[in-house]
């Protein structure tokens, strides 16, 4: 069912304006936000939503029917439901009010379809929530749009999809397992518009302070991993950020359908997840610090070249000690700044060229060292979770975020290298303006930033078995071999890789790069296509990894390898752009400005990668246990 993304320019593409709103109710106890996106495949958006905190009415509708009729159905039903509640909310009990509103919506769609041949058979799903107060809510639904409730860190589905298959399961005709593979899995048994008076499921439940209610269309849960939903809704981020992250997760998962999310939050008066992490979480971590050092030592960290020339005590204090403190302070402050700084210092000291160590440290050593520090941290989180599952869950989210940020910091260091190359170029130009770039062009390629799949430069890492390398190769190969409309993308990707790893210098590189991107000068605007092409190419490779027949742990490692390769490729390609800009003397002064943007771009690319990895990790964890 899931599809890889098409050759769309950006994931933000929308066919019609994205409707969104933040509204607070009069007593400020309820916050809500809604967001809808056309997705990556569909031409139009047939989803609609309602966020009306004054009425306390929220809904998501997902229309269906040919020739834009789905669009008409969801819009019409939404307007009728909204108006019905507005008109009658003073004289009807909330539960009957919501049910009657949905039925009025259905009748309107039904009669509209009856009177118009091109709209025959159109319909819409709906999931609606009425907040009667900050502590009571009513949910009504028809179809397969869903409501979830996040309570105490766990996200629970509270609606049952009205599909033909689901009815068969309820009747005991088929099992849940058979339902998963059933050809009519997505065929609805009920919708608004099929009959004037559809059967509406209505439920009332008590809401606790801090609860979050998520309403969404199948474009969300069909494309984002279940654990990604849990992670994002449970993150404690603001409702608008959560909605944006949810949409992003669905798009990253293929975005094969319109995707809509409405999030309703009641203000917490009891300790929030954030407060728990800041208090008990930070303390639990700090109490583990001695075990953490032991775990780092047990993994042979001090044998790493990173610790060369240091006593064991100094090395442990410098790396494990500082990271341990950084994690503690970040937990305490709900920030990620300390881990960011730690990772940046560590990577900078190791990778950057100095007078003593001309070429800096190599990437695999840094990666292996970081992996030891991170694995040991994860072991501590597991131990905390074994003692207190709830606390462990919250701490794992907080530490997971900090470690993601650490990866971003490394990404920014790699970009710093590009800046260094640029400065070298400037110096050389200043000294010898008549020989542009003569000594500088090859310099970038001396750095070990080339993808490890190159036979001339294999990855030196004991963790990479030939089986894993083979798996990575076959994933990349399968991605490259696709002959659909993504062919152009593959060509771009391969050309980029060739360019990034080329031994050619100066004018050749410049000409090849200019041809590839169809630009004559390298400026801010020409850097974007590099990242876009790379980002899309990586999504391909990732999709292929999903299809590989491997153990979950091996899949994760394959994923990590592709990430490393991609990171190198991003850096190398960025270097090509900077290199290519060099011969154009007059553009040199602009490069600094371009690099500021480059840093931002790289960070964005890295954060997208991190999200993807996170989704992938949770998806495989779910699939394989
Ligand atoms: Ca849909």
Coordinates of C-alpha atoms and ligand atoms in Angstrom, one line a residue:
X1 CA 0.0 0.0 0.0
X2 CA 2.8 2.4 0.8
X3 CA 4.6 4.0 -2.0
X4 CA 7.9 5.8 -2.4
X5 CA 7.7 9.5 -2.9
X6 CA 7.3 10.8 -6.4
X7 CA 9.6 13.2 -8.1
X8 CA 7.9 16.2 -6.4
X9 CA 10.0 19.2 -5.7
X10 CA 9.4 19.5 -2.0
X11 CA 7.4 17.8 0.5
X12 CA 5.6 21.0 1.4
X13 CA 3.8 21.1 -2.0
X14 CA 0.1 21.8 -1.5
X15 CA -2.6 22.0 -4.1
X16 CA -4.8 24.4 -2.2
X17 CA -4.0 26.6 0.8
X18 CA -3.2 24.8 4.0
X19 CA -5.9 25.7 6.5
X20 CA -4.6 26.0 10.0
X21 CA -5.5 27.6 13.2
X22 CA -4.6 27.9 16.8
X23 CA -7.5 28.7 19.1
X24 CA -7.8 28.8 22.8
X25 CA -11.1 28.4 24.6
X26 CA -12.3 31.2 26.9
X27 CA -11.0 29.6 30.0
X28 CA -7.6 28.9 28.3
X29 CA -7.7 25.2 29.4
X30 CA -7.9 23.8 25.9
X31 CA -5.5 24.3 23.0
X32 CA -6.1 23.0 19.5
X33 CA -4.5 23.0 16.1
X34 CA -5.2 21.5 12.8
X35 CA -3.1 21.0 9.6
X36 CA -3.8 19.4 6.3
X37 CA -1.5 18.5 3.4
X38 CA -2.2 17.1 -0.1
X39 CA 0.6 14.6 0.2
X40 CA 3.0 13.6 -2.5
X41 CA 0.9 11.6 -4.9
X42 CA -2.6 13.1 -5.1
X43 CA -3.5 16.1 -7.2
X44 CA -6.1 17.6 -4.9
X45 CA -6.9 17.6 -1.2
X46 CA -10.2 15.9 -0.3
X47 CA -9.6 16.1 3.4
X48 CA -11.1 18.9 5.5
X49 CA -11.1 19.7 9.2
X50 CA -12.8 21.9 11.8
X51 CA -11.1 23.6 14.7
X52 CA -13.5 25.8 16.6
X53 CA -12.5 26.2 20.2
X54 CA -15.3 28.6 20.9
X55 CA -17.9 25.9 20.2
X56 CA -15.5 23.2 21.4
X57 CA -16.0 21.4 18.1
X58 CA -13.2 19.6 16.2
X59 CA -13.4 17.3 13.3
X60 CA -11.5 15.6 10.4
X61 CA -13.3 14.6 7.2
X62 CA -11.9 12.5 4.4
X63 CA -13.9 12.7 1.2
X64 CA -14.2 10.1 -1.6
X65 CA -15.7 10.0 -5.0
X66 CA -14.5 10.6 -8.6
X67 CA -14.1 13.9 -10.4
X68 CA -13.4 16.1 -7.3
X69 CA -16.7 14.9 -5.7
X70 CA -14.7 13.8 -2.6
X71 CA -13.7 17.4 -2.2
X72 CA -17.3 18.5 -2.4
X73 CA -18.5 15.8 0.0
X74 CA -16.1 16.6 2.8
X75 CA -16.5 20.4 2.4
X76 CA -20.3 20.2 2.4
X77 CA -20.5 17.8 5.3
X78 CA -18.1 19.9 7.3
X79 CA -20.1 23.1 6.7
X80 CA -23.4 21.4 7.6
X81 CA -22.0 19.8 10.7
X82 CA -20.4 23.1 11.8
X83 CA -23.6 25.1 11.2
X84 CA -25.8 22.5 12.9
X85 CA -23.7 22.6 16.1
X86 CA -23.6 26.4 16.0
X87 CA -27.4 26.6 15.7
X88 CA -28.5 23.9 18.1
X89 CA -25.8 23.7 20.8
X90 CA -28.1 25.5 23.3
X91 CA -31.1 23.3 22.9
X92 CA -29.7 19.8 22.5
X93 CA -27.8 17.5 24.8
X94 CA -24.2 17.3 23.6
X95 CA -24.3 13.6 22.7
X96 CA -27.5 13.8 20.6
X97 CA -26.3 17.1 19.2
X98 CA -23.1 15.6 17.7
X99 CA -24.9 12.5 16.4
X100 CA -27.7 14.6 14.8
X101 CA -25.1 17.0 13.3
X102 CA -23.3 14.1 11.6
X103 CA -26.6 12.8 10.3
X104 CA -27.5 16.2 8.9
X105 CA -24.1 16.2 7.2
X106 CA -24.8 12.8 5.7
X107 CA -28.2 13.8 4.5
X108 CA -26.8 16.9 2.8
X109 CA -24.2 14.9 1.0
X110 CA -26.7 12.2 0.1
X111 CA -29.2 14.6 -1.5
X112 CA -26.5 16.6 -3.2
X113 CA -25.3 13.4 -4.9
X114 CA -28.8 12.3 -5.8
X115 CA -29.4 15.5 -7.7
X116 CA -26.1 15.5 -9.6
X117 CA -25.0 12.6 -11.7
X118 CA -21.3 13.5 -11.7
X119 CA -21.4 13.4 -7.9
X120 CA -23.2 10.1 -7.6
X121 CA -21.7 7.9 -4.9
X122 CA -19.7 10.6 -3.3
X123 CA -19.2 10.4 0.5
X124 CA -16.9 11.3 3.3
X125 CA -15.7 9.9 6.6
X126 CA -15.8 12.0 9.7
X127 CA -14.4 11.8 13.2
X128 CA -15.6 14.7 15.4
X129 CA -14.9 15.6 19.0
X130 CA -16.9 18.0 21.2
X131 CA -15.2 19.2 24.3
X132 CA -18.1 19.8 26.7
X133 CA -15.6 21.0 29.3
X134 CA -11.9 20.6 30.0
X135 CA -12.8 17.2 31.6
X136 CA -15.5 15.7 29.3
X137 CA -15.5 15.0 25.6
X138 CA -17.7 13.3 23.1
X139 CA -16.3 11.5 20.1
X140 CA -18.5 10.6 17.1
X141 CA -17.3 8.9 13.9
X142 CA -18.3 7.3 10.7
X143 CA -15.7 5.6 8.4
X144 CA -12.0 5.1 9.0
X145 CA -10.8 8.5 10.2
X146 CA -9.6 8.0 13.7
X147 CA -9.4 9.4 17.2
X148 CA -6.5 8.7 19.5
X149 CA -5.9 9.7 23.1
X150 CA -2.5 10.3 24.7
X151 CA -2.6 9.7 28.4
X152 CA 0.4 9.3 30.7
X153 CA 2.7 8.9 27.7
X154 CA 0.7 6.2 25.9
X155 CA -1.2 6.8 22.7
X156 CA -4.4 4.8 22.5
X157 CA -6.7 4.4 19.5
X158 CA -10.3 4.9 20.7
X159 CA -12.3 4.6 17.5
X160 CA -12.9 1.4 15.5
X161 CA -12.6 1.8 11.7
X162 CA -15.8 1.1 9.8
X163 CA -14.4 -1.1 7.1
X164 CA -16.0 -4.2 5.6
X165 CA -13.0 -6.2 6.8
X166 CA -13.4 -4.8 10.3
X167 CA -17.1 -5.8 10.4
X168 CA -16.0 -9.3 9.3
X169 CA -13.6 -9.5 12.2
X170 CA -16.3 -8.3 14.7
X171 CA -18.6 -11.0 13.4
X172 CA -15.8 -13.6 13.8
X173 CA -15.8 -14.4 10.1
X174 CA -12.1 -13.7 9.7
X175 CA -9.2 -13.2 12.2
X176 CA -7.3 -10.0 12.8
X177 CA -4.3 -11.5 11.0
X178 CA -6.4 -12.3 7.9
X179 CA -7.8 -8.8 8.1
X180 CA -4.3 -7.3 7.7
X181 CA -3.9 -9.0 4.3
X182 CA -7.4 -8.8 3.1
X183 CA -7.9 -7.3 -0.4
X184 CA -10.8 -5.2 0.9
X185 CA -8.9 -3.8 3.8
X186 CA -9.6 -0.2 2.9
X187 CA -13.2 -0.6 1.8
X188 CA -15.5 1.4 4.0
X189 CA -18.6 -0.2 5.4
X190 CA -20.1 3.2 6.4
X191 CA -19.7 6.8 5.3
X192 CA -21.5 10.1 5.3
X193 CA -23.5 10.4 2.1
X194 CA -24.3 6.7 1.5
X195 CA -27.6 7.0 3.3
X196 CA -29.5 10.0 4.7
X197 CA -29.3 8.5 8.2
X198 CA -26.1 6.6 8.7
X199 CA -25.3 4.7 11.9
X200 CA -23.0 6.9 14.0
X201 CA -20.7 5.6 16.7
X202 CA -20.8 8.0 19.7
X203 CA -18.8 7.8 22.9
X204 CA -18.4 10.0 25.9
X205 CA -15.3 9.9 28.0
X206 CA -13.7 11.9 30.8
X207 CA -10.6 13.9 29.9
X208 CA -7.7 14.2 32.3
X209 CA -5.5 17.3 32.5
X210 CA -2.6 16.9 30.1
X211 CA -4.5 14.5 27.8
X212 CA -4.1 15.0 24.1
X213 CA -6.7 14.0 21.6
X214 CA -5.6 13.4 18.0
X215 CA -8.1 13.3 15.1
X216 CA -6.7 12.2 11.8
X217 CA -7.4 10.8 8.3
X218 CA -6.0 7.5 7.1
X219 CA -3.3 9.4 5.2
X220 CA -1.6 9.9 8.6
X221 CA -1.8 6.5 10.2
X222 CA -1.5 4.6 6.8
X223 CA 1.9 6.2 6.1
X224 CA 3.5 7.1 9.4
X225 CA 4.7 4.3 11.7
X226 CA 2.5 3.7 14.8
X227 CA 5.5 4.3 17.0
X228 CA 6.3 7.5 15.2
X229 CA 2.8 8.8 16.1
X230 CA 3.3 7.8 19.7
X231 CA 6.7 9.5 19.7
X232 CA 5.6 12.7 18.1
X233 CA 2.3 13.2 20.0
X234 CA 4.0 12.2 23.3
X235 CA 6.9 14.6 22.7
X236 CA 5.4 17.4 24.8
X237 CA 6.0 19.8 21.9
X238 CA 3.5 22.5 21.2
X239 CA 0.3 21.5 19.4
X240 CA 1.2 23.3 16.2
X241 CA 4.7 21.7 16.1
X242 CA 3.2 18.3 16.8
X243 CA 0.8 18.7 13.8
X244 CA 3.7 19.8 11.5
X245 CA 5.8 16.8 12.7
X246 CA 2.9 14.4 12.1
X247 CA 2.4 15.6 8.6
X248 CA 6.1 15.4 8.0
X249 CA 6.2 11.8 9.2
X250 CA 3.4 10.8 6.8
X251 CA 5.2 12.5 3.9
X252 CA 8.4 10.8 4.9
X253 CA 6.5 7.5 4.9
X254 CA 5.5 8.0 1.3
X255 CA 2.7 10.5 1.5
X256 CA 0.5 8.5 -0.8
X257 CA -2.7 10.1 0.4
X258 CA -4.0 13.5 1.7
X259 CA -3.0 13.8 5.3
X260 CA -4.8 15.7 8.1
X261 CA -4.2 16.0 11.8
X262 CA -6.1 17.9 14.5
X263 CA -4.6 17.9 18.0
X264 CA -6.6 19.0 21.1
X265 CA -4.8 19.4 24.3
X266 CA -6.1 20.0 27.8
X267 CA -3.7 22.0 30.0
X268 CA -2.0 19.9 32.6
X269 CA -2.2 20.7 36.2
X270 CA -0.5 17.5 37.3
X271 CA 3.2 17.1 36.6
X272 CA 3.8 17.0 32.9
X273 CA 6.1 14.5 31.2
X274 CA 8.6 17.3 30.9
X275 CA 8.5 18.0 34.6
X276 CA 9.0 14.3 35.3
X277 CA 12.0 14.1 33.1
X278 CA 13.5 17.3 34.6
X279 CA 13.1 15.9 38.1
X280 CA 13.1 12.1 38.4
X281 CA 14.6 11.5 35.0
X282 CA 17.7 13.7 35.5
X283 CA 18.2 12.2 39.0
X284 CA 17.8 8.6 37.7
X285 CA 20.4 9.3 35.0
X286 CA 22.8 10.9 37.4
X287 CA 22.6 8.0 39.8
X288 CA 23.7 5.8 36.9
X289 CA 26.9 7.7 36.1
X290 CA 29.3 5.1 37.6
X291 CA 27.6 2.3 35.8
X292 CA 27.8 4.4 32.7
X293 CA 31.6 4.7 32.9
X294 CA 31.8 1.0 33.5
X295 CA 29.7 0.3 30.4
X296 CA 31.8 2.6 28.3
X297 CA 35.0 1.0 29.6
X298 CA 33.6 -2.5 29.0
X299 CA 33.0 -1.7 25.4
X300 CA 36.7 -0.9 24.9
X301 CA 36.4 2.8 24.5
X302 CA 39.8 3.6 25.8
X303 CA 41.4 1.4 23.1
X304 CA 40.1 3.9 20.5
X305 CA 42.6 6.2 18.8
X306 CA 40.5 9.0 20.2
X307 CA 42.1 8.3 23.6
X308 CA 45.7 8.0 22.2
X309 CA 48.2 9.8 24.4
X310 CA 45.8 10.1 27.4
X311 CA 45.7 8.2 30.6
X312 CA 42.5 6.1 31.0
X313 CA 41.3 8.4 33.7
X314 CA 41.8 11.5 31.6
X315 CA 40.2 9.9 28.5
X316 CA 37.2 8.8 30.5
X317 CA 36.8 12.2 32.1
X318 CA 37.1 14.0 28.8
X319 CA 34.6 11.9 26.8
X320 CA 32.3 9.8 29.1
X321 CA 32.4 12.2 32.0
X322 CA 31.6 15.2 29.8
X323 CA 28.8 13.4 27.9
X324 CA 27.3 12.1 31.1
X325 CA 27.2 15.7 32.5
X326 CA 25.8 17.1 29.3
X327 CA 23.0 14.5 29.2
X328 CA 22.2 15.3 32.9
X329 CA 22.0 19.1 32.3
X330 CA 19.9 18.6 29.1
X331 CA 17.5 16.4 31.0
X332 CA 17.3 18.9 33.8
X333 CA 16.7 21.8 31.5
X334 CA 14.6 20.0 28.8
X335 CA 17.2 21.2 26.3
X336 CA 19.7 19.5 24.0
X337 CA 22.2 22.3 24.0
X338 CA 24.8 20.6 26.2
X339 CA 24.9 17.4 24.2
X340 CA 25.1 19.5 21.1
X341 CA 28.1 21.3 22.4
X342 CA 29.8 18.1 23.6
X343 CA 29.4 16.4 20.2
X344 CA 30.6 19.5 18.4
X345 CA 33.7 19.9 20.6
X346 CA 34.5 16.2 20.3
X347 CA 34.1 16.1 16.5
X348 CA 35.8 19.4 16.0
X349 CA 38.9 18.4 18.0
X350 CA 39.1 15.1 16.2
X351 CA 38.3 16.0 12.6
X352 CA 39.7 19.4 12.1
X353 CA 43.0 19.8 10.5
X354 CA 45.6 21.3 12.8
X355 CA 49.3 22.1 12.4
X356 CA 50.2 19.0 14.4
X357 CA 47.9 16.7 12.6
X358 CA 47.7 17.8 9.1
X359 CA 44.7 15.8 7.9
X360 CA 42.8 15.6 11.1
X361 CA 41.3 12.3 12.5
X362 CA 39.4 9.9 10.3
X363 CA 35.6 9.6 10.3
X364 CA 35.2 5.8 11.1
X365 CA 37.2 6.2 14.4
X366 CA 35.0 9.1 15.5
X367 CA 31.8 7.2 14.5
X368 CA 32.9 4.1 16.4
X369 CA 33.8 6.1 19.4
X370 CA 30.5 7.9 19.4
X371 CA 28.6 4.6 18.9
X372 CA 30.3 3.2 22.1
X373 CA 29.3 6.3 24.1
X374 CA 25.7 6.2 22.7
X375 CA 25.3 2.4 23.1
X376 CA 26.4 2.6 26.7
X377 CA 23.9 5.5 27.3
X378 CA 21.1 3.3 25.8
X379 CA 22.0 0.5 28.1
X380 CA 21.6 2.9 31.1
X381 CA 18.2 3.9 29.7
X382 CA 17.2 0.3 29.4
X383 CA 18.2 -0.2 33.1
X384 CA 16.2 2.8 34.1
X385 CA 13.2 1.4 32.2
X386 CA 13.6 -2.0 33.8
X387 CA 13.2 -0.4 37.2
X388 CA 10.4 2.1 36.2
X389 CA 8.9 1.6 32.7
X390 CA 7.1 4.9 32.6
X391 CA 10.2 6.9 33.7
X392 CA 12.4 4.9 31.3
X393 CA 10.1 5.7 28.4
X394 CA 10.2 9.4 29.1
X395 CA 13.9 9.4 29.6
X396 CA 14.5 7.4 26.5
X397 CA 12.6 10.0 24.5
X398 CA 14.6 12.9 26.0
X399 CA 18.0 11.2 25.6
X400 CA 17.0 10.0 22.1
X401 CA 16.4 13.6 21.2
X402 CA 19.7 14.7 22.7
X403 CA 21.6 12.1 20.8
X404 CA 19.9 13.1 17.5
X405 CA 21.0 16.6 18.2
X406 CA 24.6 15.2 18.7
X407 CA 24.4 13.8 15.1
X408 CA 23.3 17.2 13.9
X409 CA 26.3 18.7 15.6
X410 CA 28.6 16.3 13.7
X411 CA 26.9 17.3 10.5
X412 CA 27.6 21.0 11.2
X413 CA 31.3 20.1 11.8
X414 CA 31.5 18.5 8.4
X415 CA 30.1 21.7 7.0
X416 CA 32.7 23.6 8.9
X417 CA 35.2 21.7 6.9
X418 CA 33.7 23.1 3.7
X419 CA 34.1 26.6 5.2
X420 CA 37.8 25.9 5.9
X421 CA 38.3 24.9 2.3
X422 CA 36.7 28.1 1.3
X423 CA 39.0 30.1 3.5
X424 CA 42.0 28.3 2.0
X425 CA 40.8 29.3 -1.4
X426 CA 40.4 32.9 -0.4
X427 CA 44.0 32.9 0.9
X428 CA 45.4 31.3 -2.2
X429 CA 43.5 33.8 -4.4
X430 CA 44.8 36.7 -2.4
X431 CA 48.4 35.4 -2.8
X432 CA 48.2 34.4 -6.4
X433 CA 45.3 36.0 -8.2
X434 CA 46.7 35.0 -11.6
X435 CA 46.5 31.3 -10.9
X436 CA 42.9 30.8 -9.7
X437 CA 42.4 27.7 -7.6
X438 CA 45.4 25.9 -8.9
X439 CA 46.5 24.4 -5.6
X440 CA 43.2 24.3 -3.9
X441 CA 40.9 22.3 -6.0
X442 CA 42.3 18.9 -5.2
X443 CA 42.5 19.6 -1.5
X444 CA 38.9 18.9 -0.7
X445 CA 39.1 15.5 -2.3
X446 CA 41.9 14.5 0.0
X447 CA 39.4 14.5 2.9
X448 CA 37.9 11.1 3.7
X449 CA 34.4 12.2 2.8
X450 CA 33.9 9.8 -0.1
X451 CA 31.1 7.2 0.1
X452 CA 32.3 4.0 1.5
X453 CA 31.0 2.0 -1.4
X454 CA 33.9 3.1 -3.5
X455 CA 36.2 0.2 -4.0
X456 CA 39.2 2.6 -3.7
X457 CA 38.1 3.6 -0.3
X458 CA 36.2 0.9 1.6
X459 CA 34.9 1.6 5.1
X460 CA 37.3 0.3 7.7
X461 CA 35.0 -0.9 10.4
X462 CA 34.8 -4.3 12.0
X463 CA 31.1 -3.9 12.4
X464 CA 30.5 -3.8 8.6
X465 CA 30.3 -7.4 7.5
X466 CA 30.3 -8.4 3.9
X467 CA 26.6 -9.4 4.4
X468 CA 25.7 -5.9 5.4
X469 CA 27.8 -4.3 2.7
X470 CA 26.0 -6.6 0.2
X471 CA 22.6 -5.5 1.6
X472 CA 23.5 -1.9 1.3
X473 CA 24.7 -2.5 -2.3
X474 CA 21.5 -4.3 -3.2
X475 CA 19.3 -1.6 -1.6
X476 CA 21.2 1.1 -3.6
X477 CA 21.2 -1.0 -6.7
X478 CA 17.5 -1.7 -6.5
X479 CA 16.9 2.1 -6.0
X480 CA 19.0 2.9 -8.9
X481 CA 17.5 0.3 -11.2
X482 CA 14.0 1.7 -11.0
X483 CA 12.7 2.6 -14.4
X484 CA 9.7 4.7 -13.4
X485 CA 9.5 8.4 -13.5
X486 CA 12.2 8.4 -10.9
X487 CA 14.8 7.6 -13.5
X488 CA 15.8 11.2 -13.8
X489 CA 16.4 11.3 -10.1
X490 CA 18.6 8.3 -10.2
X491 CA 20.6 9.9 -12.9
X492 CA 21.0 13.0 -10.9
X493 CA 22.1 11.0 -7.9
X494 CA 24.6 9.0 -9.8
X495 CA 26.0 12.1 -11.5
X496 CA 26.2 13.8 -8.1
X497 CA 28.1 10.9 -6.7
X498 CA 30.4 10.8 -9.7
X499 CA 31.0 14.5 -9.4
X500 CA 31.6 14.4 -5.6
X501 CA 34.1 11.6 -5.9
X502 CA 35.7 12.7 -9.1
X503 CA 39.4 13.1 -9.3
X504 CA 39.0 15.8 -11.9
X505 CA 39.7 19.3 -10.9
X506 CA 39.1 22.9 -11.8
X507 CA 37.4 23.7 -15.0
X508 CA 36.2 20.0 -15.6
X509 CA 34.4 19.9 -12.3
X510 CA 32.9 23.3 -12.8
X511 CA 31.6 22.4 -16.3
X512 CA 30.2 19.1 -15.1
X513 CA 28.5 20.7 -12.1
X514 CA 27.1 23.5 -14.1
X515 CA 25.7 21.1 -16.7
X516 CA 24.2 18.9 -14.0
X517 CA 22.3 21.7 -12.3
X518 CA 21.7 23.8 -15.4
X519 CA 23.2 26.9 -13.8
X520 CA 25.9 29.2 -15.0
X521 CA 27.0 30.5 -11.6
X522 CA 27.1 28.9 -8.2
X523 CA 25.2 31.0 -5.7
X524 CA 22.7 30.4 -3.0
X525 CA 20.0 29.2 -5.4
X526 CA 22.2 26.6 -7.0
X527 CA 23.1 24.9 -3.7
X528 CA 19.5 23.9 -3.0
X529 CA 19.1 21.5 -5.9
X530 CA 22.1 19.5 -4.6
X531 CA 20.4 18.9 -1.3
X532 CA 17.1 18.3 -2.8
X533 CA 18.4 15.7 -5.2
X534 CA 20.4 14.0 -2.4
X535 CA 17.5 14.0 0.0
X536 CA 15.2 12.4 -2.5
X537 CA 17.8 9.9 -3.5
X538 CA 18.3 8.8 0.1
X539 CA 14.5 8.4 0.5
X540 CA 14.7 5.9 -2.3
X541 CA 17.5 3.9 -0.8
X542 CA 15.6 3.8 2.5
X543 CA 12.5 2.5 0.8
X544 CA 14.6 -0.3 -0.7
X545 CA 16.0 -1.2 2.7
X546 CA 12.5 -1.8 3.9
X547 CA 12.1 -4.5 1.3
X548 CA 15.3 -6.3 2.2
X549 CA 15.0 -9.7 3.9
X550 CA 17.2 -9.0 6.9
X551 CA 16.9 -9.2 10.7
X552 CA 15.7 -5.9 12.2
X553 CA 19.0 -5.2 13.8
X554 CA 20.8 -5.7 10.5
X555 CA 18.3 -3.5 8.8
X556 CA 19.1 -0.8 11.3
X557 CA 22.8 -1.1 10.6
X558 CA 22.3 -1.0 6.9
X559 CA 20.2 2.1 7.4
X560 CA 23.0 3.6 9.5
X561 CA 25.6 2.8 6.8
X562 CA 23.5 4.5 4.2
X563 CA 23.1 7.5 6.5
X564 CA 26.9 7.7 6.9
X565 CA 27.4 7.4 3.2
X566 CA 24.8 10.0 2.5
X567 CA 26.3 12.4 5.0
X568 CA 29.7 12.1 3.3
X569 CA 28.1 12.6 -0.1
X570 CA 26.3 15.7 1.1
X571 CA 29.6 17.1 2.3
X572 CA 31.5 16.1 -0.8
X573 CA 28.8 17.5 -3.1
X574 CA 28.8 20.7 -1.1
X575 CA 32.6 20.8 -1.5
X576 CA 32.2 20.5 -5.2
X577 CA 29.9 23.5 -5.3
X578 CA 32.3 25.5 -3.2
X579 CA 35.3 24.3 -5.3
X580 CA 33.4 25.1 -8.5
X581 CA 32.6 28.6 -7.3
X582 CA 36.3 29.3 -6.7
X583 CA 37.5 29.9 -10.3
X584 CA 34.8 32.6 -10.7
X585 CA 36.9 35.2 -9.0
X586 CA 34.1 37.7 -8.5
X587 CA 31.9 35.2 -6.8
X588 CA 34.4 34.3 -4.1
X589 CA 33.3 37.1 -1.7
X590 CA 29.7 35.7 -1.9
X591 CA 30.7 32.3 -0.9
X592 CA 30.7 33.1 2.8
X593 CA 27.1 34.1 2.5
X594 CA 26.3 31.0 0.5
X595 CA 27.9 28.9 3.2
X596 CA 25.7 30.4 5.9
X597 CA 22.8 29.0 3.9
X598 CA 24.7 25.7 3.3
X599 CA 25.0 25.2 7.0
X600 CA 21.3 25.7 7.5
X601 CA 20.6 23.4 4.5
X602 CA 22.8 20.7 5.9
X603 CA 21.2 20.9 9.3
X604 CA 17.8 20.6 7.7
X605 CA 18.9 17.6 5.7
X606 CA 20.3 16.0 8.7
X607 CA 17.2 16.6 10.8
X608 CA 15.1 15.1 8.1
X609 CA 17.4 12.1 8.1
X610 CA 17.2 11.8 11.8
X611 CA 13.4 11.7 11.7
X612 CA 13.5 9.1 9.0
X613 CA 15.9 7.0 11.0
X614 CA 13.7 7.3 14.0
X615 CA 10.7 6.3 12.1
X616 CA 12.5 3.4 10.5
X617 CA 13.8 2.3 13.9
X618 CA 10.4 2.3 15.5
X619 CA 8.9 0.7 12.4
X620 CA 11.3 -2.2 12.4
X621 CA 11.1 -2.5 16.2
X622 CA 7.3 -2.9 15.8
X623 CA 7.5 -5.4 12.9
X624 CA 10.1 -7.6 14.4
X625 CA 9.6 -7.2 18.1
Ligands
LIG1 CA1 -7.7 9.3 2.8

